[in-house]
């Protein structure tokens, strides 16, 4: 028996999120749906927003940043079609939520965040939840992470007026990058393949991300 003031378990809330926000809106990729069913999104949001963790919108995570809406995360992951043996670069670790999903979907995850405090908090959450195949660095993600390049895929979680050339350079030939391109107010998601060293761009749906800002910061 349940009382009106009792919430469903996080597991049940996740099941419902996957069904109503993702599957019913056309996300069919079983690996993506399975990962979204597993990762405890509520562990990646601040205590004060926990009750909204599985709602259909982004939430504040501090430093003026947000954890992305579940649907746009699933859409980006679906378009990347990651394989279990691949290495991925993520730009904009934020809460570490997408990092955790990537950790389940591929072999190695490298993630760059410009806010030292967000990076530290994401790192500790990921460690506590035992996502082990992940490395996080504080820095300017627009420069990528040359030391571990080339990557099979790159996921950029912040909006940029143009696709950053340094990131494209760190993609292996035949690899792909997903990135929100456009002004701060509204962007389009672009899926960019590297074919014989050249970009082939596929324009996907509209989206809205916080901006990719140059340079790293030590604290907010
Ligand atoms: N995937 C994250 C999204 C966080 S929002 C999540 O779901 O929690 C985007 C993040 O990109 C913010 O944390 C912001 O600080 C970071 N960011 C912005 N510009 C950046 C840059 N140049 N390099 C690295 N990270 C950047």
GROMACS .gro file of C-alpha atoms and ligand atoms in nm:
model
  246
    1UNK     CA    1   0.000   0.000   0.000
    2UNK     CA    2   0.129   0.347  -0.076
    3UNK     CA    3   0.042   0.687   0.064
    4UNK     CA    4  -0.009   0.999  -0.144
    5UNK     CA    5   0.300   1.165   0.002
    6UNK     CA    6   0.524   0.868  -0.077
    7UNK     CA    7   0.714   0.889  -0.404
    8UNK     CA    8   0.778   0.597  -0.633
    9UNK     CA    9   1.124   0.449  -0.599
   10UNK     CA   10   1.397   0.598  -0.821
   11UNK     CA   11   1.389   0.271  -1.019
   12UNK     CA   12   1.017   0.311  -1.091
   13UNK     CA   13   1.062   0.680  -1.176
   14UNK     CA   14   1.335   0.583  -1.422
   15UNK     CA   15   1.119   0.316  -1.583
   16UNK     CA   16   0.848   0.576  -1.633
   17UNK     CA   17   1.096   0.834  -1.764
   18UNK     CA   18   1.226   0.584  -2.020
   19UNK     CA   19   0.877   0.487  -2.134
   20UNK     CA   20   0.705   0.825  -2.152
   21UNK     CA   21   0.990   1.067  -2.229
   22UNK     CA   22   1.207   0.845  -2.449
   23UNK     CA   23   1.044   0.533  -2.598
   24UNK     CA   24   0.711   0.706  -2.665
   25UNK     CA   25   0.901   0.987  -2.841
   26UNK     CA   26   1.081   0.758  -3.078
   27UNK     CA   27   1.403   0.658  -2.901
   28UNK     CA   28   1.427   0.288  -2.993
   29UNK     CA   29   1.798   0.220  -2.939
   30UNK     CA   30   1.792  -0.061  -2.683
   31UNK     CA   31   2.143   0.002  -2.551
   32UNK     CA   32   2.059   0.368  -2.487
   33UNK     CA   33   1.725   0.286  -2.321
   34UNK     CA   34   1.892   0.020  -2.108
   35UNK     CA   35   2.167   0.259  -1.993
   36UNK     CA   36   1.909   0.527  -1.909
   37UNK     CA   37   1.718   0.270  -1.705
   38UNK     CA   38   2.034   0.192  -1.506
   39UNK     CA   39   2.204   0.524  -1.429
   40UNK     CA   40   2.065   0.679  -1.106
   41UNK     CA   41   2.008   1.033  -1.237
   42UNK     CA   42   1.895   1.150  -0.890
   43UNK     CA   43   2.251   1.092  -0.762
   44UNK     CA   44   2.380   1.353  -1.008
   45UNK     CA   45   2.151   1.642  -0.909
   46UNK     CA   46   2.184   1.861  -0.599
   47UNK     CA   47   1.990   1.742  -0.292
   48UNK     CA   48   1.738   2.026  -0.323
   49UNK     CA   49   1.631   1.912  -0.675
   50UNK     CA   50   1.626   1.537  -0.614
   51UNK     CA   51   1.249   1.513  -0.623
   52UNK     CA   52   1.257   1.650  -0.979
   53UNK     CA   53   1.545   1.435  -1.103
   54UNK     CA   54   1.328   1.231  -1.342
   55UNK     CA   55   1.120   1.519  -1.474
   56UNK     CA   56   1.116   1.616  -1.840
   57UNK     CA   57   1.349   1.918  -1.821
   58UNK     CA   58   1.703   2.029  -1.731
   59UNK     CA   59   1.790   2.114  -1.368
   60UNK     CA   60   2.045   2.349  -1.208
   61UNK     CA   61   2.369   2.186  -1.087
   62UNK     CA   62   2.551   2.497  -0.960
   63UNK     CA   63   2.794   2.743  -1.123
   64UNK     CA   64   2.505   2.857  -1.346
   65UNK     CA   65   2.513   2.520  -1.529
   66UNK     CA   66   2.248   2.252  -1.584
   67UNK     CA   67   2.211   1.877  -1.611
   68UNK     CA   68   2.056   1.823  -1.954
   69UNK     CA   69   1.698   1.708  -2.011
   70UNK     CA   70   1.681   1.325  -2.036
   71UNK     CA   71   1.532   1.331  -2.388
   72UNK     CA   72   1.810   1.538  -2.548
   73UNK     CA   73   2.073   1.319  -2.381
   74UNK     CA   74   1.906   1.005  -2.519
   75UNK     CA   75   1.876   1.164  -2.864
   76UNK     CA   76   2.248   1.252  -2.872
   77UNK     CA   77   2.345   0.902  -2.759
   78UNK     CA   78   2.114   0.742  -3.014
   79UNK     CA   79   2.266   0.942  -3.300
   80UNK     CA   80   2.620   0.849  -3.193
   81UNK     CA   81   2.533   0.473  -3.197
   82UNK     CA   82   2.828   0.390  -2.973
   83UNK     CA   83   2.989   0.046  -2.971
   84UNK     CA   84   3.107  -0.131  -2.656
   85UNK     CA   85   3.473  -0.125  -2.766
   86UNK     CA   86   3.492   0.247  -2.849
   87UNK     CA   87   3.671   0.542  -2.684
   88UNK     CA   88   3.480   0.867  -2.646
   89UNK     CA   89   3.562   1.226  -2.559
   90UNK     CA   90   3.294   1.424  -2.374
   91UNK     CA   91   3.310   1.803  -2.349
   92UNK     CA   92   3.121   1.954  -2.053
   93UNK     CA   93   3.118   1.691  -1.777
   94UNK     CA   94   2.881   1.901  -1.565
   95UNK     CA   95   2.712   1.668  -1.314
   96UNK     CA   96   2.874   1.357  -1.464
   97UNK     CA   97   2.534   1.211  -1.562
   98UNK     CA   98   2.613   1.176  -1.932
   99UNK     CA   99   2.962   1.054  -1.838
  100UNK     CA  100   2.800   0.766  -1.645
  101UNK     CA  101   2.582   0.675  -1.942
  102UNK     CA  102   2.886   0.684  -2.171
  103UNK     CA  103   3.072   0.464  -1.925
  104UNK     CA  104   2.807   0.194  -1.976
  105UNK     CA  105   2.794   0.238  -2.353
  106UNK     CA  106   3.162   0.232  -2.445
  107UNK     CA  107   3.504   0.114  -2.332
  108UNK     CA  108   3.680   0.435  -2.227
  109UNK     CA  109   3.542   0.781  -2.150
  110UNK     CA  110   3.753   1.099  -2.141
  111UNK     CA  111   3.566   1.404  -2.016
  112UNK     CA  112   3.672   1.771  -1.996
  113UNK     CA  113   3.502   2.030  -1.772
  114UNK     CA  114   3.604   2.394  -1.731
  115UNK     CA  115   3.465   2.438  -1.377
  116UNK     CA  116   3.701   2.274  -1.128
  117UNK     CA  117   3.425   2.238  -0.866
  118UNK     CA  118   3.184   2.066  -1.104
  119UNK     CA  119   3.462   1.835  -1.224
  120UNK     CA  120   3.553   1.744  -0.865
  121UNK     CA  121   3.193   1.677  -0.769
  122UNK     CA  122   3.126   1.469  -1.084
  123UNK     CA  123   3.443   1.273  -1.024
  124UNK     CA  124   3.346   1.189  -0.667
  125UNK     CA  125   2.991   1.083  -0.767
  126UNK     CA  126   3.122   0.864  -1.048
  127UNK     CA  127   3.378   0.707  -0.818
  128UNK     CA  128   3.121   0.642  -0.545
  129UNK     CA  129   2.889   0.475  -0.798
  130UNK     CA  130   3.180   0.270  -0.934
  131UNK     CA  131   3.199   0.399  -1.290
  132UNK     CA  132   3.562   0.311  -1.341
  133UNK     CA  133   3.642   0.351  -1.714
  134UNK     CA  134   3.627   0.731  -1.690
  135UNK     CA  135   3.895   1.003  -1.679
  136UNK     CA  136   3.806   1.366  -1.606
  137UNK     CA  137   4.021   1.673  -1.663
  138UNK     CA  138   3.968   2.040  -1.577
  139UNK     CA  139   4.037   2.254  -1.881
  140UNK     CA  140   3.906   2.418  -2.194
  141UNK     CA  141   3.711   2.147  -2.375
  142UNK     CA  142   3.733   2.342  -2.700
  143UNK     CA  143   4.093   2.218  -2.710
  144UNK     CA  144   3.988   1.855  -2.659
  145UNK     CA  145   4.228   1.612  -2.490
  146UNK     CA  146   4.514   1.559  -2.735
  147UNK     CA  147   4.698   1.313  -2.513
  148UNK     CA  148   4.429   1.047  -2.567
  149UNK     CA  149   4.334   1.129  -2.927
  150UNK     CA  150   4.219   1.002  -3.167
  151UNK     CA  151   3.867   0.926  -3.043
  152UNK     CA  152   3.599   0.714  -3.208
  153UNK     CA  153   3.335   0.966  -3.108
  154UNK     CA  154   3.300   1.308  -2.941
  155UNK     CA  155   2.994   1.438  -2.754
  156UNK     CA  156   2.979   1.811  -2.684
  157UNK     CA  157   2.729   1.914  -2.413
  158UNK     CA  158   2.764   2.291  -2.455
  159UNK     CA  159   2.662   2.522  -2.739
  160UNK     CA  160   2.917   2.662  -2.980
  161UNK     CA  161   2.875   2.910  -3.269
  162UNK     CA  162   3.087   2.680  -3.487
  163UNK     CA  163   3.217   2.327  -3.462
  164UNK     CA  164   3.556   2.353  -3.277
  165UNK     CA  165   3.830   2.254  -3.527
  166UNK     CA  166   4.058   2.118  -3.250
  167UNK     CA  167   3.790   1.864  -3.165
  168UNK     CA  168   3.742   1.758  -3.525
  169UNK     CA  169   4.119   1.707  -3.550
  170UNK     CA  170   4.106   1.464  -3.255
  171UNK     CA  171   3.844   1.243  -3.420
  172UNK     CA  172   3.969   0.929  -3.593
  173UNK     CA  173   3.892   0.900  -3.960
  174UNK     CA  174   3.545   0.742  -3.985
  175UNK     CA  175   3.457   0.876  -3.638
  176UNK     CA  176   3.170   1.110  -3.553
  177UNK     CA  177   3.094   1.402  -3.326
  178UNK     CA  178   2.764   1.536  -3.196
  179UNK     CA  179   2.753   1.905  -3.108
  180UNK     CA  180   2.490   2.180  -3.056
  181UNK     CA  181   2.581   2.455  -3.304
  182UNK     CA  182   2.435   2.804  -3.297
  183UNK     CA  183   2.393   3.121  -3.089
  184UNK     CA  184   2.328   3.105  -2.710
  185UNK     CA  185   1.950   3.139  -2.752
  186UNK     CA  186   1.888   2.832  -2.970
  187UNK     CA  187   2.098   2.577  -3.154
  188UNK     CA  188   2.072   2.283  -3.390
  189UNK     CA  189   2.221   1.948  -3.308
  190UNK     CA  190   2.480   1.853  -3.569
  191UNK     CA  191   2.616   1.505  -3.629
  192UNK     CA  192   2.952   1.543  -3.801
  193UNK     CA  193   3.129   1.247  -3.959
  194UNK     CA  194   3.499   1.255  -4.047
  195UNK     CA  195   3.524   1.107  -4.394
  196UNK     CA  196   3.870   1.100  -4.551
  197UNK     CA  197   3.969   1.384  -4.319
  198UNK     CA  198   3.673   1.605  -4.413
  199UNK     CA  199   3.353   1.689  -4.224
  200UNK     CA  200   3.019   1.556  -4.344
  201UNK     CA  201   2.747   1.734  -4.153
  202UNK     CA  202   2.398   1.605  -4.080
  203UNK     CA  203   2.159   1.859  -3.925
  204UNK     CA  204   1.931   1.709  -3.659
  205UNK     CA  205   1.677   1.858  -3.421
  206UNK     CA  206   1.674   2.198  -3.249
  207UNK     CA  207   1.807   2.218  -2.894
  208UNK     CA  208   1.916   2.457  -2.621
  209UNK     CA  209   2.241   2.417  -2.426
  210UNK     CA  210   2.448   2.644  -2.202
  211UNK     CA  211   2.733   2.802  -2.399
  212UNK     CA  212   3.079   2.651  -2.446
  213UNK     CA  213   3.300   2.912  -2.278
  214UNK     CA  214   3.671   2.946  -2.349
  215UNK     CA  215   3.923   2.880  -2.072
  216UNK     CA  216   3.902   2.690  -1.743
  217UNK     CA  217   3.799   2.834  -1.404
  218UNK     CA  218   3.912   2.719  -1.062
  219UNK     CA  219   3.597   2.819  -0.877
  220UNK     CA  220   3.263   2.980  -0.940
  221LIG     N1  221   2.632   1.663  -1.962
  221LIG     C1  222   2.624   1.756  -1.854
  221LIG     C2  223   2.588   1.890  -1.909
  221LIG     C3  224   2.639   2.002  -1.829
  221LIG     S1  225   2.604   2.161  -1.897
  221LIG     C4  226   2.520   1.709  -1.754
  221LIG     O1  227   2.421   1.649  -1.799
  221LIG     O2  228   2.534   1.735  -1.634
  221LIG     C5  229   2.748   2.193  -1.991
  221LIG     C6  230   2.877   2.191  -1.917
  221LIG     O3  231   2.979   2.236  -2.006
  221LIG     C7  232   2.885   2.282  -1.794
  221LIG     O4  233   2.922   2.207  -1.683
  221LIG     C8  234   2.993   2.384  -1.832
  221LIG     O5  235   3.071   2.427  -1.721
  221LIG     C9  236   3.075   2.306  -1.931
  221LIG     N2  237   3.156   2.388  -2.022
  221LIG    C10  238   3.125   2.505  -2.081
  221LIG     N3  239   3.226   2.547  -2.157
  221LIG    C11  240   3.325   2.454  -2.147
  221LIG    C12  241   3.455   2.440  -2.202
  221LIG     N4  242   3.507   2.531  -2.284
  221LIG     N5  243   3.526   2.332  -2.168
  221LIG    C13  244   3.478   2.238  -2.085
  221LIG     N6  245   3.355   2.245  -2.029
  221LIG    C14  246   3.279   2.352  -2.061
   0.00000   0.00000   0.00000
